[in-house]
Every structure is written in structure tokens, then in C-alpha cells.
Amino acid sequence: MNEFTGRQTALTAPHTTRLIRLAQARTAWILWGATVGVAAPAAVFAVLSRATPRPDWNPWWLMVIEPVTSVLLAVPGLVVATRRPRNPAGWLLLVAGLGSATEYLTHAYALYAIPRDLLGGALALWATNWSFVAFDFSICFLFLLFPDGRLPSARWRIPARCVGGCGILVLPVGAFMPGPMGAGYFPSMTNPVGIPALTFTVTYVGAVSVLLILCPFLLSAASLLFRFRSSPQVTRQQLKWVAWAVMMAVLLVMVHVALLDAAAETIAIVLVPVVLSAAIAVAIVRHNLFDIDRILSNSLLYAGLTGCVVGLYIGLVSLFGFLLQRSASGVVPLLATGVVAVALQPLRTVLHRLVSRLVYGLRDDPYAALAGLGRRLEATIDPKQVLPQAAATVAKALRLPYVQIELNEATGPDAAKAPVAAYGIEAPVALRLALVHQGEEIGTLLVAARSVEERFSAADLRLLRDVARHIAQAAAGVQLSLALLRSQERAVAVRAEERRRLARDLHDGVGPVLTGATWTLQAASTMLRTNPDATHDLLATALVHIRQGAQDLRRISMGLRSPVDQLGLREAVLAYTDRVSLTLHTELPQEIPRLAAAVEEAAYWILVEAVANVLRHAEAANCWVCLHLSADALLMTIADDGHGLPSRMRPGVGVGSMRERAAEIGGSCEIRARRNGGTEVVARLPRDLPGAQDAELATKGRSV
């Protein structure tokens, strides 16, 4: 039975889904059809009422255009509602279009019916006071829920309730506000249902409009800015379409300013929702249909250029008109046009640079990007913050959503890489650039594209490669600094463990032996006169204990000394090379004076590690070991005739160990290709270290 029920449900589920989708599509078409059905009579009544006296800013032909814009506003809503029925944006656009058409219908019918004393004229005029609510607050909630149908966060529930509350308040205020109706068309007609208690709304109509209409709109628009800051890249691309629509709205207003025509202003205002709804539909259904960044940058460029040209032309006309008052009237516009034409190309170049920096960052100004990166790195004191600052600088300079820096964590051919710095919201990596320092790959720079469809341009790639070189230098320094810190931590830990071992050996080995010898000598001293034979036996036992203690001390001291301490640097090197199963050619000074202990230790172990690398990796037939003393340094070269370095070397444990040992005492160690084939390790170590002579003198003083 359960199996049969499960099969029945599986068969009916797709059918139910199709029915729901069909009902949603029909509802969307019904709403759009209602909008057309309301807009059509609105246009007819606008034509029929063309003889009615009206203000200059609202001619009858403009009232014919306005219902058409309501239909155009609802078309993107129809597309979104049928394609993405679960997204409330499409339904809100349909409601906004229907509300806008209803407002135009009430206005047009009132203008036609009232002069002719037709039925419902006063009622239609009264409806114009509050019929705008459906349009205005649908747009407010559209901003709050765009693009995914959810609020930006839980904290935005209270602002959303405030917007809804304002919409609920506006409806009764508009319906019952006393005074004349019809926005100046019929001053003698007052609201038949006006409430005297709401007279203050007429006196302070501007403040009431700002509080109940403008503030909710601004609050809803602010939600888009908040969402842009905390959204992933796809949502940001969708929000950029809204930004483009806002820019087009500003451009339309600028057209009105240029034409100085009230009718043109009204057309610009009624076209703004149409542009906005079209942009929202594209953002929800096909946000990657076009390169919005390129569209946005070009729109910014031409909007700014248009504004500058209009402002410059108006300013020049005013200036030349003031200076050339007595000249012919045609000279002033001609001069202004000439100056604007001359300044147009330089102005476009400057604006193009500014817009490119705004949208694409410093891609077209690599010097500024590298200089900014250098300043940020110089200002960073903590080595651990150098690479995070570099990642942040690259992301901000190029307007990249995500930048990550990886460094080689392990060593060897299968080296793993660990992310050490990241900036931005994680996104798919579009480009990987190797961080190479002195011919060695030490990490990777990973960057995400600005959008899913965008590819990096040649200018982007050039700048990123230059930035990668600078980051590689910084990463090498960071690696060295962190290696020194780890080395110091390791040295502290080793010293602590060595002290613990020495304390344990002395306490468990030498301590009991000497204690036993002490007690035996005390017993012998008490029996010296009374029992000479027993005293002799006790002294012999004490002597055995003392010899055993001396042997333990010698064993412990030998364990603390390296071959260099026991034999000296030259003899220790020769002793080691004699044990190596490889043809070794040594070139050593006849006598190497005693150097600082740390220098001799570093030189010996660097040589041991270099020769071990030759045995493991080089497949060489010969190896040359050369030590040379200069006035201030010990120069050491270990060369081989093997197959040489790979094209892109990844340093192993041994290479890192050699470099760390050299860096710890202020020296250097370089691994490079040999001129005649093979590899050579060149180490330069200082002969003297600060404090080494003082420590030696102190040691001699204590021994004395």
C-alpha cells in the first residue's frame, strides 16, 4: 500500500507543478491585460479632454503618452513573473504598472467628466488623491526585496514594516485630506469626505510628503547599497543593472535641464520607471546577457561628458554674454560652441580615465598601482601582515572581487601550497600567476574575475604580472622572516630540551655517583684511626665512584660537542669528505684559524647538506669543495657536474635548511647553475659575529 501511494505521489507531483506554473502564468497575463485594459481608456479620455483648460506643463498629448508608459512598465513584470514566478519582483512590477495606469485613468476621466457633469467625475477626481499608493510603495518594496525576493538581512524587517506602515498611512491621509482636489485643475472642488482633523496635512503637505513618501523611498534605496556591500559577485552584477537605470534617470533629468522644457521634464520622469523595470527584468532573468561593467562605464563616461558639456556651454554663454554685451547676439553662442569643441577631446580623455579607475581600478595606470602597493608594503611592520596587505591592495586597485596568495608549505616535487592571505568574498579563480623569486617558484597569486563572463584584458594581465613580481619579492622576505622566527623558536625549544636532558643526566648519572663517593669518604674519615683496613676498602670504593663520575661527565661533554668542536673546521671537513662515496676534490686553506662557534657550525652543516644533495639528486661523477678566507668572510663553494637545476626549482628541506643556517648569522647561501654544467652552492658567512669575542673572553675568565 505504501509503495503504491509513493508511486501515485511521484506521478502526480510533476502534474501538480505544471498546474501551478500554468496558474501563475495566467495570473501574470491577467494582471498585464488589466493594465492594458485600464491604460487604453485612459489614453482615450486624455484625447477627449484635450479642450479642458490645463497647465502648460501637462499638455493633452503628454497625458496620452503616460498610460503607454504604464503598459511598458508592466511588460518586464510580465517577463519576470512568467520566467521566475517565485520572485516577487515580477508581481510587484505588474502591480506598479496597474496602479500607475489606474492613476492616469482617474485623472483623465475626471478631466473629461467634470466639465460635462458626467456621472463619477467627482469620484474619479477624489481617487487621484490616493491612487498613486499602489505604484509608489510597490517600487519601495521592489527595492527592499530585489533581486532574490528576500530582505538583505533580518535587521531589515523593522525598516520593511516602517515602509509598509507609511503606505497604510498615506492611503487614508490622501483619501480624507480636506481642501481642493485635482492638483490645481479644479480649484473650486473640495474633498467631499475630507476630515477637518487632517487640516494640518494641507498646511504642511511638503513635510508630510517627505515623511510618508520620500523617506520610505530613500530607506528602500539604501537597502540596495547595504546589499551590494555584503553580497556575492552574482548579486552585485544584478545590482549594477539598477545602478545603470539610476544613471539613465539622471541623464534624462539632465536632458530636461538642457531643454528647459516642463513637458520634457514630465516625459523624463515617467520614463524613469520604465528604464528601471527593464533593468530589473534583465538583472533577474539574464543578468549576464551583456557586459554590465562595460555598459556602466560607457554610460558613466557619456553621462559625465554630457553634463560637463551642458554646464560648460551654459557657463560660457553666460560669461561671454556678460563680457560682450554690446556685440552681435550671434557671437556669444558661436564663441561658446568653439570653446566647447576645443575642450571636448581633453575632457573626454580625463573623464575616461576617471571612469576607468572607478570601474576597473588602476588597470590603465600601472605606475600608480605599483606605487600604491609599495607604499602599503613599506608601511606594514608585522611580517605576517605583509601579504594580506598586498592581497587587499591588488583587489582594491583592480576592483577584483577576490584575491588569494598561496605559499609553498611543504617542499619537494609534490610541494603543497597553503593560502596565507586572502581578500574579498571567495569566488571562482579565473587566473593563477606563479610567484617566482631568483628562479624559484615560491607560491601562487590567485585572482577572480570581476564577473563570470568577463575575461582579463591585456592591460589587466600586464599589471597583474608586474604586481606578481613585486609580491614575489615581498613573499620571499616574508618567508625568510618567518623562517627566522621559526628557527629562533626551534632554537629556544632545543635549548630547553637540551637543558632538561643535561639536568636529567647529571641528576640520574653523575649526581648519585658523587653522592655515594661523598658518603663513602665521610665513613672512611670516621674509621681512619680505629679501623685502618676498613678505611682502605672505603677509600678504594670512593675512588671507583669518582672515576665513574668522571667518565659520565666526559660522556656528557662529548655529546654536547660537534665534530667541528672536537677537530676544528678544516679537519672536520676532511674527515667528512673521506667518508663520502663520491669523487671529491677539496681546496682548503692550509690552516683555518679558530672562528666563532656559530660560523664554524653553519659552514660545516651547510657543506654536509650540500654534498648530501649532490649524492641524492645530482647524479654527478665529481664534486668540488672549496673554502676561502677573506678579510671579513668565509667563502664556501660546493659544485658538481650533474644534470643541473630544473627550469623552475622548488626548494626542498635541505635548501631551506642551508639558507636558514646562513641567514641566522647574517650570511647568505645561493644555489645556482654552474657555468660548465651542474650546480653549485655558494655560501658567504661572516668571520666575526657581534658578541662572539665577549662570550669567548667570558668563557676563558670562568675557566681561569
PDB file of N, CA, C and O in Angstrom, residues 340-375:
ATOM      1  N   VAL A 340      33.786  74.898 -26.369  1.00  0.00           N
ATOM      2  CA  VAL A 340      33.352  73.548 -26.010  1.00  0.00           C
ATOM      3  C   VAL A 340      33.945  72.522 -26.967  1.00  0.00           C
ATOM      4  O   VAL A 340      34.393  71.441 -26.561  1.00  0.00           O
ATOM      5  N   ALA A 341      33.982  72.837 -28.264  1.00  0.00           N
ATOM      6  CA  ALA A 341      34.551  71.906 -29.249  1.00  0.00           C
ATOM      7  C   ALA A 341      36.031  71.661 -28.996  1.00  0.00           C
ATOM      8  O   ALA A 341      36.526  70.531 -29.116  1.00  0.00           O
ATOM      9  N   VAL A 342      36.759  72.727 -28.624  1.00  0.00           N
ATOM     10  CA  VAL A 342      38.198  72.569 -28.354  1.00  0.00           C
ATOM     11  C   VAL A 342      38.425  71.742 -27.085  1.00  0.00           C
ATOM     12  O   VAL A 342      39.334  70.906 -27.019  1.00  0.00           O
ATOM     13  N   ALA A 343      37.573  71.964 -26.075  1.00  0.00           N
ATOM     14  CA  ALA A 343      37.775  71.286 -24.788  1.00  0.00           C
ATOM     15  C   ALA A 343      37.171  69.889 -24.756  1.00  0.00           C
ATOM     16  O   ALA A 343      37.369  69.160 -23.784  1.00  0.00           O
ATOM     17  N   LEU A 344      36.422  69.502 -25.799  1.00  0.00           N
ATOM     18  CA  LEU A 344      35.694  68.239 -25.751  1.00  0.00           C
ATOM     19  C   LEU A 344      36.621  67.028 -25.670  1.00  0.00           C
ATOM     20  O   LEU A 344      36.441  66.147 -24.826  1.00  0.00           O
ATOM     21  N   GLN A 345      37.634  66.939 -26.524  1.00  0.00           N
ATOM     22  CA  GLN A 345      38.504  65.773 -26.548  1.00  0.00           C
ATOM     23  C   GLN A 345      39.335  65.645 -25.271  1.00  0.00           C
ATOM     24  O   GLN A 345      39.395  64.562 -24.678  1.00  0.00           O
ATOM     25  N   PRO A 346      40.016  66.718 -24.795  1.00  0.00           N
ATOM     26  CA  PRO A 346      40.715  66.578 -23.499  1.00  0.00           C
ATOM     27  C   PRO A 346      39.778  66.216 -22.352  1.00  0.00           C
ATOM     28  O   PRO A 346      40.139  65.428 -21.474  1.00  0.00           O
ATOM     29  N   LEU A 347      38.563  66.783 -22.384  1.00  0.00           N
ATOM     30  CA  LEU A 347      37.599  66.473 -21.338  1.00  0.00           C
ATOM     31  C   LEU A 347      37.200  65.005 -21.392  1.00  0.00           C
ATOM     32  O   LEU A 347      37.083  64.331 -20.350  1.00  0.00           O
ATOM     33  N   ARG A 348      37.010  64.481 -22.605  1.00  0.00           N
ATOM     34  CA  ARG A 348      36.667  63.066 -22.731  1.00  0.00           C
ATOM     35  C   ARG A 348      37.796  62.175 -22.233  1.00  0.00           C
ATOM     36  O   ARG A 348      37.562  61.147 -21.585  1.00  0.00           O
ATOM     37  N   THR A 349      39.041  62.543 -22.509  1.00  0.00           N
ATOM     38  CA  THR A 349      40.186  61.750 -22.049  1.00  0.00           C
ATOM     39  C   THR A 349      40.249  61.707 -20.530  1.00  0.00           C
ATOM     40  O   THR A 349      40.443  60.642 -19.922  1.00  0.00           O
ATOM     41  N   VAL A 350      40.056  62.861 -19.901  1.00  0.00           N
ATOM     42  CA  VAL A 350      40.099  62.915 -18.435  1.00  0.00           C
ATOM     43  C   VAL A 350      38.959  62.101 -17.830  1.00  0.00           C
ATOM     44  O   VAL A 350      39.158  61.322 -16.887  1.00  0.00           O
ATOM     45  N   LEU A 351      37.741  62.272 -18.384  1.00  0.00           N
ATOM     46  CA  LEU A 351      36.603  61.526 -17.855  1.00  0.00           C
ATOM     47  C   LEU A 351      36.767  60.025 -18.077  1.00  0.00           C
ATOM     48  O   LEU A 351      36.397  59.219 -17.221  1.00  0.00           O
ATOM     49  N   HIS A 352      37.307  59.645 -19.237  1.00  0.00           N
ATOM     50  CA  HIS A 352      37.532  58.220 -19.496  1.00  0.00           C
ATOM     51  C   HIS A 352      38.493  57.624 -18.475  1.00  0.00           C
ATOM     52  O   HIS A 352      38.298  56.499 -17.988  1.00  0.00           O
ATOM     53  N   ARG A 353      39.528  58.367 -18.117  1.00  0.00           N
ATOM     54  CA  ARG A 353      40.478  57.879 -17.114  1.00  0.00           C
ATOM     55  C   ARG A 353      39.806  57.744 -15.751  1.00  0.00           C
ATOM     56  O   ARG A 353      40.004  56.758 -15.035  1.00  0.00           O
ATOM     57  N   LEU A 354      38.988  58.737 -15.397  1.00  0.00           N
ATOM     58  CA  LEU A 354      38.311  58.689 -14.094  1.00  0.00           C
ATOM     59  C   LEU A 354      37.307  57.541 -14.035  1.00  0.00           C
ATOM     60  O   LEU A 354      37.241  56.805 -13.036  1.00  0.00           O
ATOM     61  N   VAL A 355      36.525  57.361 -15.097  1.00  0.00           N
ATOM     62  CA  VAL A 355      35.529  56.290 -15.114  1.00  0.00           C
ATOM     63  C   VAL A 355      36.210  54.927 -15.122  1.00  0.00           C
ATOM     64  O   VAL A 355      35.787  53.990 -14.432  1.00  0.00           O
ATOM     65  N   SER A 356      37.278  54.802 -15.884  1.00  0.00           N
ATOM     66  CA  SER A 356      38.015  53.538 -15.915  1.00  0.00           C
ATOM     67  C   SER A 356      38.582  53.204 -14.544  1.00  0.00           C
ATOM     68  O   SER A 356      38.552  52.052 -14.105  1.00  0.00           O
ATOM     69  N   ARG A 357      39.071  54.216 -13.839  1.00  0.00           N
ATOM     70  CA  ARG A 357      39.586  53.965 -12.485  1.00  0.00           C
ATOM     71  C   ARG A 357      38.461  53.580 -11.542  1.00  0.00           C
ATOM     72  O   ARG A 357      38.643  52.732 -10.665  1.00  0.00           O
ATOM     73  N   LEU A 358      37.285  54.174 -11.738  1.00  0.00           N
ATOM     74  CA  LEU A 358      36.157  53.863 -10.870  1.00  0.00           C
ATOM     75  C   LEU A 358      35.659  52.444 -11.085  1.00  0.00           C
ATOM     76  O   LEU A 358      35.347  51.728 -10.131  1.00  0.00           O
ATOM     77  N   VAL A 359      35.570  51.997 -12.337  1.00  0.00           N
ATOM     78  CA  VAL A 359      35.001  50.687 -12.645  1.00  0.00           C
ATOM     79  C   VAL A 359      36.058  49.592 -12.635  1.00  0.00           C
ATOM     80  O   VAL A 359      35.866  48.514 -12.069  1.00  0.00           O
ATOM     81  N   TYR A 360      37.223  49.872 -13.251  1.00  0.00           N
ATOM     82  CA  TYR A 360      38.249  48.842 -13.400  1.00  0.00           C
ATOM     83  C   TYR A 360      39.449  49.056 -12.479  1.00  0.00           C
ATOM     84  O   TYR A 360      40.398  48.268 -12.530  1.00  0.00           O
ATOM     85  N   GLY A 361      39.435  50.101 -11.678  1.00  0.00           N
ATOM     86  CA  GLY A 361      40.570  50.354 -10.804  1.00  0.00           C
ATOM     87  C   GLY A 361      41.723  50.984 -11.558  1.00  0.00           C
ATOM     88  O   GLY A 361      41.542  51.767 -12.491  1.00  0.00           O
ATOM     89  N   LEU A 362      42.946  50.624 -11.147  1.00  0.00           N
ATOM     90  CA  LEU A 362      44.155  51.240 -11.692  1.00  0.00           C
ATOM     91  C   LEU A 362      44.751  50.428 -12.840  1.00  0.00           C
ATOM     92  O   LEU A 362      45.959  50.435 -13.054  1.00  0.00           O
ATOM     93  N   ARG A 363      43.897  49.735 -13.602  1.00  0.00           N
ATOM     94  CA  ARG A 363      44.407  48.900 -14.699  1.00  0.00           C
ATOM     95  C   ARG A 363      45.163  49.724 -15.724  1.00  0.00           C
ATOM     96  O   ARG A 363      46.189  49.298 -16.245  1.00  0.00           O
ATOM     97  N   ASP A 364      44.648  50.917 -16.028  1.00  0.00           N
ATOM     98  CA  ASP A 364      45.269  51.759 -17.051  1.00  0.00           C
ATOM     99  C   ASP A 364      46.362  52.655 -16.490  1.00  0.00           C
ATOM    100  O   ASP A 364      46.921  53.467 -17.229  1.00  0.00           O
ATOM    101  N   ASP A 365      46.647  52.551 -15.203  1.00  0.00           N
ATOM    102  CA  ASP A 365      47.696  53.363 -14.582  1.00  0.00           C
ATOM    103  C   ASP A 365      48.578  52.444 -13.730  1.00  0.00           C
ATOM    104  O   ASP A 365      48.508  52.457 -12.501  1.00  0.00           O
ATOM    105  N   PRO A 366      49.375  51.599 -14.385  1.00  0.00           N
ATOM    106  CA  PRO A 366      50.155  50.613 -13.619  1.00  0.00           C
ATOM    107  C   PRO A 366      51.131  51.248 -12.643  1.00  0.00           C
ATOM    108  O   PRO A 366      51.404  50.692 -11.586  1.00  0.00           O
ATOM    109  N   TYR A 367      51.685  52.409 -13.002  1.00  0.00           N
ATOM    110  CA  TYR A 367      52.629  53.051 -12.080  1.00  0.00           C
ATOM    111  C   TYR A 367      51.950  53.372 -10.754  1.00  0.00           C
ATOM    112  O   TYR A 367      52.518  53.136  -9.683  1.00  0.00           O
ATOM    113  N   ALA A 368      50.722  53.913 -10.813  1.00  0.00           N
ATOM    114  CA  ALA A 368      50.007  54.241  -9.582  1.00  0.00           C
ATOM    115  C   ALA A 368      49.705  52.982  -8.781  1.00  0.00           C
ATOM    116  O   ALA A 368      49.797  52.977  -7.538  1.00  0.00           O
ATOM    117  N   ALA A 369      49.336  51.882  -9.474  1.00  0.00           N
ATOM    118  CA  ALA A 369      49.048  50.635  -8.757  1.00  0.00           C
ATOM    119  C   ALA A 369      50.290  50.096  -8.057  1.00  0.00           C
ATOM    120  O   ALA A 369      50.237  49.708  -6.879  1.00  0.00           O
ATOM    121  N   LEU A 370      51.416  50.068  -8.757  1.00  0.00           N
ATOM    122  CA  LEU A 370      52.646  49.558  -8.151  1.00  0.00           C
ATOM    123  C   LEU A 370      53.137  50.479  -7.042  1.00  0.00           C
ATOM    124  O   LEU A 370      53.647  50.019  -6.016  1.00  0.00           O
ATOM    125  N   ALA A 371      52.988  51.796  -7.243  1.00  0.00           N
ATOM    126  CA  ALA A 371      53.393  52.730  -6.197  1.00  0.00           C
ATOM    127  C   ALA A 371      52.539  52.544  -4.943  1.00  0.00           C
ATOM    128  O   ALA A 371      53.041  52.571  -3.811  1.00  0.00           O
ATOM    129  N   GLY A 372      51.227  52.343  -5.149  1.00  0.00           N
ATOM    130  CA  GLY A 372      50.354  52.104  -4.006  1.00  0.00           C
ATOM    131  C   GLY A 372      50.708  50.817  -3.293  1.00  0.00           C
ATOM    132  O   GLY A 372      50.709  50.752  -2.053  1.00  0.00           O
ATOM    133  N   LEU A 373      51.033  49.776  -4.052  1.00  0.00           N
ATOM    134  CA  LEU A 373      51.445  48.518  -3.436  1.00  0.00           C
ATOM    135  C   LEU A 373      52.731  48.702  -2.641  1.00  0.00           C
ATOM    136  O   LEU A 373      52.867  48.195  -1.516  1.00  0.00           O
ATOM    137  N   GLY A 374      53.696  49.448  -3.206  1.00  0.00           N
ATOM    138  CA  GLY A 374      54.947  49.688  -2.493  1.00  0.00           C
ATOM    139  C   GLY A 374      54.729  50.448  -1.194  1.00  0.00           C
ATOM    140  O   GLY A 374      55.339  50.138  -0.170  1.00  0.00           O
ATOM    141  N   ARG A 375      53.851  51.467  -1.237  1.00  0.00           N
ATOM    142  CA  ARG A 375      53.588  52.233  -0.010  1.00  0.00           C
ATOM    143  C   ARG A 375      52.946  51.366   1.064  1.00  0.00           C
ATOM    144  O   ARG A 375      53.293  51.463   2.250  1.00  0.00           O
TER     145      ARG A 375
END
